[in-house]
GROMACS .gro file of C-alpha atoms in nm:
model
  341
    1MET     CA    1  -0.089  -4.311   9.794
    2ALA     CA    2   0.042  -4.241   9.453
    3LYS     CA    3  -0.006  -4.507   9.160
    4ARG     CA    4   0.307  -4.707   9.112
    5THR     CA    5   0.422  -4.710   8.737
    6THR     CA    6   0.403  -5.074   8.561
    7LEU     CA    7   0.510  -5.219   8.251
    8LYS     CA    8   0.196  -5.215   8.123
    9ASP     CA    9   0.171  -4.835   8.155
   10ILE     CA   10   0.526  -4.789   7.956
   11ALA     CA   11   0.383  -5.029   7.702
   12GLU     CA   12   0.051  -4.816   7.654
   13GLU     CA   13   0.288  -4.459   7.654
   14LEU     CA   14   0.490  -4.626   7.381
   15ASN     CA   15   0.239  -4.850   7.215
   16LEU     CA   16   0.416  -5.158   7.284
   17THR     CA   17   0.352  -5.504   7.400
   18ILE     CA   18   0.455  -5.539   7.743
   19SER     CA   19   0.652  -5.864   7.639
   20GLY     CA   20   0.848  -5.586   7.416
   21VAL     CA   21   0.929  -5.356   7.695
   22SER     CA   22   1.039  -5.658   7.932
   23LYS     CA   23   1.303  -5.742   7.673
   24ALA     CA   24   1.393  -5.407   7.576
   25LEU     CA   25   1.466  -5.358   7.962
   26SER     CA   26   1.667  -5.667   7.978
   27GLY     CA   27   1.879  -5.593   7.690
   28HIS     CA   28   1.733  -5.867   7.439
   29PRO     CA   29   1.929  -5.855   7.132
   30GLY     CA   30   1.621  -5.904   6.919
   31ILE     CA   31   1.467  -5.577   7.023
   32SER     CA   32   1.631  -5.243   6.830
   33ALA     CA   33   1.900  -5.005   6.988
   34THR     CA   34   1.568  -4.731   6.929
   35THR     CA   35   1.337  -4.941   7.097
   36LYS     CA   36   1.542  -4.987   7.372
   37GLN     CA   37   1.625  -4.607   7.371
   38ARG     CA   38   1.243  -4.482   7.334
   39VAL     CA   39   1.207  -4.736   7.623
   40ASN     CA   40   1.452  -4.613   7.875
   41GLU     CA   41   1.342  -4.276   7.802
   42ALA     CA   42   0.994  -4.376   7.901
   43VAL     CA   43   1.101  -4.535   8.240
   44GLU     CA   44   1.291  -4.233   8.353
   45ARG     CA   45   0.978  -3.984   8.252
   46LEU     CA   46   0.744  -4.239   8.423
   47ASN     CA   47   0.974  -4.308   8.693
   48TYR     CA   48   0.937  -4.685   8.665
   49ARG     CA   49   1.106  -4.893   8.934
   50PRO     CA   50   1.100  -5.297   8.866
   51ASN     CA   51   0.895  -5.518   9.086
   52LYS     CA   52   1.123  -5.716   9.243
   53ILE     CA   53   0.891  -5.910   9.438
   54ALA     CA   54   0.766  -6.019   9.088
   55SER     CA   55   1.071  -6.067   8.978
   56SER     CA   56   1.188  -6.284   9.218
   57LEU     CA   57   0.858  -6.545   9.164
   58GLN     CA   58   1.001  -6.582   8.775
   59SER     CA   59   1.363  -6.621   8.855
   60GLY     CA   60   1.332  -6.808   9.216
   61GLN     CA   61   1.566  -6.563   9.368
   62THR     CA   62   1.480  -6.210   9.589
   63LYS     CA   63   1.901  -6.113   9.581
   64ILE     CA   64   1.829  -6.046   9.944
   65ILE     CA   65   2.041  -6.182  10.217
   66GLY     CA   66   1.861  -6.170  10.577
   67VAL     CA   67   2.115  -6.043  10.863
   68ILE     CA   68   2.038  -6.030  11.219
   69ILE     CA   69   2.240  -5.860  11.456
   70PRO     CA   70   2.183  -5.747  11.834
   71SER     CA   71   2.188  -5.365  11.759
   72ALA     CA   72   2.316  -5.114  11.516
   73ASP     CA   73   2.426  -4.891  11.750
   74LYS     CA   74   2.762  -5.080  11.808
   75SER     CA   75   3.054  -5.017  11.612
   76PHE     CA   76   3.117  -5.400  11.638
   77PHE     CA   77   2.837  -5.494  11.469
   78GLY     CA   78   2.837  -5.167  11.222
   79SER     CA   79   3.146  -5.275  11.122
   80ILE     CA   80   3.064  -5.652  11.059
   81VAL     CA   81   2.771  -5.534  10.872
   82PHE     CA   82   2.985  -5.313  10.656
   83GLY     CA   83   3.247  -5.614  10.576
   84MET     CA   84   2.926  -5.801  10.445
   85GLU     CA   85   2.801  -5.513  10.225
   86ASN     CA   86   3.146  -5.559  10.037
   87ILE     CA   87   3.071  -5.931   9.893
   88ILE     CA   88   2.703  -5.937   9.926
   89ASN     CA   89   2.681  -5.595   9.713
   90GLN     CA   90   2.956  -5.751   9.462
   91ASN     CA   91   2.743  -6.044   9.408
   92GLY     CA   92   2.443  -5.829   9.301
   93TYR     CA   93   2.222  -5.880   9.609
   94SER     CA   94   2.133  -5.642   9.925
   95ILE     CA   95   2.090  -5.690  10.277
   96LEU     CA   96   1.779  -5.687  10.511
   97LEU     CA   97   1.887  -5.601  10.836
   98TYR     CA   98   1.681  -5.698  11.157
   99GLN     CA   99   1.767  -5.576  11.504
  100SER     CA  100   1.726  -5.836  11.808
  101HIS     CA  101   1.794  -5.616  12.078
  102GLU     CA  102   1.924  -5.922  12.238
  103LEU     CA  103   1.576  -6.038  12.315
  104PRO     CA  104   1.510  -6.386  12.191
  105GLU     CA  105   1.158  -6.346  12.055
  106ASN     CA  106   1.285  -6.066  11.828
  107GLU     CA  107   1.537  -6.306  11.702
  108ILE     CA  108   1.266  -6.542  11.630
  109LYS     CA  109   1.029  -6.303  11.488
  110GLY     CA  110   1.350  -6.159  11.266
  111ILE     CA  111   1.388  -6.532  11.138
  112ASP     CA  112   1.011  -6.565  11.063
  113THR     CA  113   1.011  -6.229  10.853
  114PHE     CA  114   1.299  -6.353  10.638
  115ILE     CA  115   1.128  -6.678  10.585
  116GLN     CA  116   0.838  -6.533  10.451
  117SER     CA  117   1.029  -6.259  10.286
  118SER     CA  118   1.203  -6.574  10.090
  119VAL     CA  119   1.556  -6.409  10.139
  120ASP     CA  120   1.803  -6.596   9.954
  121GLY     CA  121   2.025  -6.692  10.269
  122ILE     CA  122   2.054  -6.563  10.638
  123ILE     CA  123   2.352  -6.444  10.822
  124ALA     CA  124   2.312  -6.393  11.213
  125THR     CA  125   2.473  -6.391  11.544
  126MET     CA  126   2.274  -6.524  11.817
  127GLY     CA  127   2.156  -6.289  12.110
  128LYS     CA  128   2.301  -6.319  12.486
  129GLN     CA  129   1.962  -6.421  12.607
  130THR     CA  130   1.880  -6.689  12.334
  131ILE     CA  131   1.900  -7.050  12.486
  132ASN     CA  132   1.657  -7.240  12.291
  133TYR     CA  133   1.779  -7.231  11.897
  134GLN     CA  134   1.487  -7.414  11.702
  135HIS     CA  135   1.424  -7.131  11.519
  136TYR     CA  136   1.788  -7.150  11.350
  137LEU     CA  137   1.744  -7.525  11.310
  138GLU     CA  138   1.399  -7.448  11.112
  139VAL     CA  139   1.609  -7.237  10.864
  140LYS     CA  140   1.862  -7.548  10.813
  141LYS     CA  141   1.520  -7.746  10.758
  142ARG     CA  142   1.414  -7.550  10.519
  143ASN     CA  143   1.733  -7.574  10.333
  144ILE     CA  144   1.772  -7.178  10.332
  145PRO     CA  145   2.182  -7.098  10.339
  146LEU     CA  146   2.268  -7.000  10.723
  147VAL     CA  147   2.573  -6.883  10.847
  148LEU     CA  148   2.659  -6.779  11.179
  149PHE     CA  149   2.901  -6.509  11.342
  150ASP     CA  150   3.050  -6.405  11.664
  151THR     CA  151   2.810  -6.566  11.906
  152VAL     CA  152   2.769  -6.928  11.790
  153ASN     CA  153   2.625  -7.258  11.924
  154GLU     CA  154   2.775  -7.587  11.828
  155ASN     CA  155   2.460  -7.790  11.875
  156ILE     CA  156   2.347  -7.548  11.535
  157PRO     CA  157   2.555  -7.736  11.264
  158VAL     CA  158   2.588  -7.466  11.002
  159PRO     CA  159   2.892  -7.300  10.869
  160THR     CA  160   3.072  -7.002  11.134
  161VAL     CA  161   3.315  -6.740  11.160
  162THR     CA  162   3.448  -6.639  11.492
  163ILE     CA  163   3.731  -6.493  11.651
  164ASP     CA  164   3.980  -6.709  11.881
  165ASN     CA  165   3.834  -6.588  12.183
  166TYR     CA  166   4.063  -6.781  12.406
  167LYS     CA  167   4.374  -6.655  12.253
  168GLY     CA  168   4.211  -6.310  12.310
  169GLY     CA  169   4.170  -6.377  12.658
  170PHE     CA  170   4.517  -6.482  12.682
  171ILE     CA  171   4.708  -6.225  12.520
  172ALA     CA  172   4.500  -5.930  12.694
  173THR     CA  173   4.602  -6.097  13.001
  174GLU     CA  174   4.934  -6.186  12.922
  175HIS     CA  175   5.015  -5.813  12.829
  176LEU     CA  176   4.922  -5.691  13.169
  177ILE     CA  177   5.130  -5.961  13.316
  178GLN     CA  178   5.424  -5.864  13.125
  179ASN     CA  179   5.379  -5.478  13.211
  180GLY     CA  180   5.424  -5.542  13.533
  181TYR     CA  181   5.065  -5.598  13.674
  182LYS     CA  182   5.064  -5.891  13.933
  183ARG     CA  183   4.642  -5.886  14.066
  184ILE     CA  184   4.452  -5.916  13.780
  185ALA     CA  185   4.070  -5.928  13.789
  186TYR     CA  186   3.845  -6.040  13.513
  187ILE     CA  187   3.491  -5.945  13.464
  188SER     CA  188   3.326  -6.202  13.230
  189GLY     CA  189   2.972  -6.207  13.062
  190LEU     CA  190   2.669  -6.427  13.108
  191LYS     CA  191   2.783  -6.803  13.201
  192HIS     CA  192   2.607  -6.986  12.904
  193ILE     CA  193   2.789  -6.782  12.627
  194PRO     CA  194   3.065  -6.968  12.500
  195ILE     CA  195   3.268  -6.713  12.401
  196PHE     CA  196   3.268  -6.532  12.708
  197ASN     CA  197   3.376  -6.875  12.864
  198GLU     CA  198   3.668  -6.903  12.653
  199ARG     CA  199   3.793  -6.583  12.685
  200LEU     CA  200   3.796  -6.641  13.070
  201ARG     CA  201   3.989  -6.962  13.003
  202GLY     CA  202   4.217  -6.765  12.809
  203TYR     CA  203   4.255  -6.543  13.132
  204LEU     CA  204   4.307  -6.862  13.357
  205ASP     CA  205   4.584  -7.007  13.164
  206ALA     CA  206   4.778  -6.684  13.102
  207LEU     CA  207   4.777  -6.672  13.466
  208ARG     CA  208   4.929  -7.006  13.495
  209LYS     CA  209   5.184  -6.984  13.257
  210TYR     CA  210   5.332  -6.706  13.463
  211ASN     CA  211   5.305  -6.894  13.773
  212ILE     CA  212   5.032  -6.618  13.928
  213PRO     CA  213   4.784  -6.773  14.168
  214VAL     CA  214   4.410  -6.811  14.018
  215GLU     CA  215   4.157  -6.638  14.293
  216GLU     CA  216   3.816  -6.679  14.250
  217GLU     CA  217   3.722  -6.340  14.432
  218LEU     CA  218   3.889  -6.182  14.132
  219ILE     CA  219   3.661  -6.341  13.894
  220ILE     CA  220   3.331  -6.177  13.849
  221TYR     CA  221   3.031  -6.168  13.616
  222GLY     CA  222   2.853  -5.912  13.451
  223LYS     CA  223   2.576  -5.846  13.187
  224ASN     CA  224   2.785  -5.685  12.915
  225THR     CA  225   2.686  -5.290  12.952
  226ILE     CA  226   2.839  -4.988  13.087
  227LYS     CA  227   2.639  -5.007  13.413
  228SER     CA  228   2.731  -5.358  13.493
  229GLY     CA  229   3.089  -5.283  13.441
  230THR     CA  230   3.068  -5.009  13.686
  231GLU     CA  231   2.893  -5.216  13.924
  232CYS     CA  232   3.122  -5.521  13.919
  233MET     CA  233   3.451  -5.288  13.933
  234ASP     CA  234   3.294  -5.166  14.246
  235LYS     CA  235   3.244  -5.497  14.395
  236LEU     CA  236   3.621  -5.570  14.304
  237LEU     CA  237   3.731  -5.246  14.499
  238GLN     CA  238   3.555  -5.345  14.763
  239LEU     CA  239   3.790  -5.638  14.840
  240GLN     CA  240   4.030  -5.642  15.119
  241LEU     CA  241   4.320  -5.631  14.868
  242VAL     CA  242   4.235  -5.415  14.579
  243PRO     CA  243   4.324  -5.562  14.177
  244ASP     CA  244   4.601  -5.358  14.004
  245ALA     CA  245   4.447  -5.448  13.705
  246VAL     CA  246   4.141  -5.597  13.518
  247VAL     CA  247   4.021  -5.763  13.218
  248ALA     CA  248   3.690  -5.715  13.072
  249VAL     CA  249   3.488  -5.919  12.899
  250GLU     CA  250   3.417  -5.662  12.627
  251ASP     CA  251   3.447  -5.285  12.574
  252PHE     CA  252   3.133  -5.123  12.742
  253THR     CA  253   3.195  -5.341  13.038
  254ALA     CA  254   3.568  -5.210  13.019
  255LEU     CA  255   3.442  -4.830  12.994
  256GLY     CA  256   3.215  -4.931  13.323
  257ALA     CA  257   3.511  -5.037  13.483
  258ILE     CA  258   3.695  -4.699  13.401
  259LYS     CA  259   3.395  -4.504  13.527
  260ALA     CA  260   3.393  -4.701  13.848
  261LEU     CA  261   3.781  -4.663  13.920
  262LYS     CA  262   3.784  -4.276  13.837
  263ALA     CA  263   3.511  -4.224  14.056
  264GLN     CA  264   3.711  -4.361  14.372
  265LYS     CA  265   4.015  -4.158  14.257
  266TYR     CA  266   4.214  -4.447  14.097
  267ARG     CA  267   4.480  -4.381  13.842
  268ILE     CA  268   4.457  -4.568  13.521
  269PRO     CA  269   4.710  -4.708  13.425
  270GLU     CA  270   4.934  -4.597  13.740
  271ASP     CA  271   4.716  -4.766  13.984
  272VAL     CA  272   4.510  -4.984  13.828
  273GLY     CA  273   4.529  -5.137  13.458
  274VAL     CA  274   4.243  -5.179  13.210
  275VAL     CA  275   4.189  -5.389  12.911
  276GLY     CA  276   3.884  -5.441  12.707
  277PHE     CA  277   3.780  -5.675  12.422
  278SER     CA  278   3.621  -5.590  12.071
  279ASN     CA  279   3.791  -5.288  11.996
  280GLU     CA  280   3.455  -5.039  12.004
  281GLY     CA  281   3.458  -4.701  11.809
  282PHE     CA  282   3.494  -4.511  12.138
  283SER     CA  283   3.772  -4.699  12.238
  284GLU     CA  284   4.055  -4.492  12.136
  285HIS     CA  285   3.899  -4.161  12.227
  286ILE     CA  286   3.819  -4.187  12.588
  287SER     CA  287   4.073  -4.104  12.849
  288PRO     CA  288   4.290  -4.271  12.901
  289SER     CA  289   4.234  -4.460  12.561
  290LEU     CA  290   4.170  -4.834  12.575
  291THR     CA  291   4.366  -5.106  12.525
  292THR     CA  292   4.159  -5.363  12.339
  293ILE     CA  293   4.141  -5.712  12.134
  294ASN     CA  294   4.045  -5.619  11.784
  295GLN     CA  295   3.816  -5.871  11.649
  296LYS     CA  296   3.874  -5.816  11.283
  297THR     CA  297   3.525  -5.732  11.241
  298VAL     CA  298   3.510  -5.620  10.868
  299GLU     CA  299   3.702  -5.955  10.768
  300MET     CA  300   3.450  -6.143  11.001
  301GLY     CA  301   3.169  -5.993  10.789
  302GLU     CA  302   3.312  -6.057  10.457
  303GLU     CA  303   3.409  -6.414  10.541
  304ALA     CA  304   3.074  -6.483  10.659
  305ALA     CA  305   2.904  -6.350  10.356
  306ARG     CA  306   3.166  -6.535  10.136
  307LEU     CA  307   3.049  -6.885  10.319
  308LEU     CA  308   2.696  -6.829  10.242
  309PHE     CA  309   2.755  -6.738   9.873
  310ALA     CA  310   2.989  -7.080   9.883
  311MET     CA  311   2.658  -7.264  10.010
  312SER     CA  312   2.446  -7.133   9.791
  313ASN     CA  313   2.658  -7.243   9.486
  314LYS     CA  314   2.546  -7.594   9.623
  315ALA     CA  315   2.292  -7.798   9.509
  316ASN     CA  316   2.258  -7.898   9.879
  317PRO     CA  317   2.354  -7.610  10.080
  318TYR     CA  318   2.444  -7.855  10.373
  319ASP     CA  319   2.648  -8.104  10.191
  320GLY     CA  320   2.934  -8.218  10.371
  321GLU     CA  321   3.095  -8.076  10.691
  322PRO     CA  322   3.014  -7.696  10.771
  323ASP     CA  323   3.320  -7.482  10.742
  324LYS     CA  324   3.447  -7.314  11.044
  325ILE     CA  325   3.643  -7.008  11.013
  326VAL     CA  326   3.817  -6.889  11.337
  327LEU     CA  327   3.984  -6.549  11.275
  328GLU     CA  328   4.318  -6.424  11.495
  329PRO     CA  329   4.231  -6.176  11.732
  330LEU     CA  330   4.478  -5.886  11.748
  331LEU     CA  331   4.602  -5.685  12.048
  332ILE     CA  332   4.560  -5.314  12.023
  333VAL     CA  333   4.800  -5.145  12.301
  334ARG     CA  334   4.659  -4.804  12.446
  335GLU     CA  335   4.720  -4.587  12.724
  336SER     CA  336   4.483  -4.785  12.984
  337SER     CA  337   4.754  -5.074  13.066
  338LEU     CA  338   5.087  -4.901  13.027
  339LYS     CA  339   5.188  -4.860  13.368
  340GLY     CA  340   5.360  -4.535  13.415
  341SER     CA  341   5.284  -4.418  13.080
   0.00000   0.00000   0.00000
């Protein structure tokens, strides 16, 4: 491995002290313009890169924010990270990204990595399989600023950014009702996830508002994958009275449902309407294009980062009640839910 250029190397090259080189690089007024130019030229010539670890030991800050997401291959999370970067970079910080792949042990490892790396704050969404949240309480115990987004837990007293999941489930269902669908099924997610339960509650209240009976056989629970969406839809299609529409807890589940419907020669939206949730990147490009709920992902990421920096500016980041930001969901109407289109 090639030897890394140090301040000492530059100092020896220019016959200066290490302190003098350091001051020149920081723009110290006591260093002449000529010396600063010589140092900058040597930096380029010797390919010097500052040692951020050493700098962080001196300043007490790493200027790094740790971010945990389940997976970077979903546009939903990619868009949220994009929003975070807008704010984090503006503040002169960088992101250290960790993917949990929905595994609690990976999530714990990610938190431990961030703590060991002395990050200046952590922004995370809880994995779908995470039930024990002691690792997040440990972050708070160490007084490291922590913000949770999307999938959160009320038992972790930290700032959060979420979408109004209840309203999202409500307007998705109401949209189908207003477009003439009457027997509307719901494919939910894992029962222990609060945001999924809120979407289901919105579905139920929309049915009640329009005096449509709630039928338990039309509510089915899946695992938030394309395969699970296909399997759940297949079960619904085995009912004696098949649903004429379905609301899916998120877009990958909806895509699975569409695959099942097409395999059994059902026309979408003429025979069965479909609405998803999260506005994944593929939603507008499949055929038929998928009606879905936009969760304002870029805004979610930006708000999470703003909350983190607001915490960082306090003497104690956990003073006062934690902020809870709830964003308004937006219905994106496409072909899959417009009967007769």
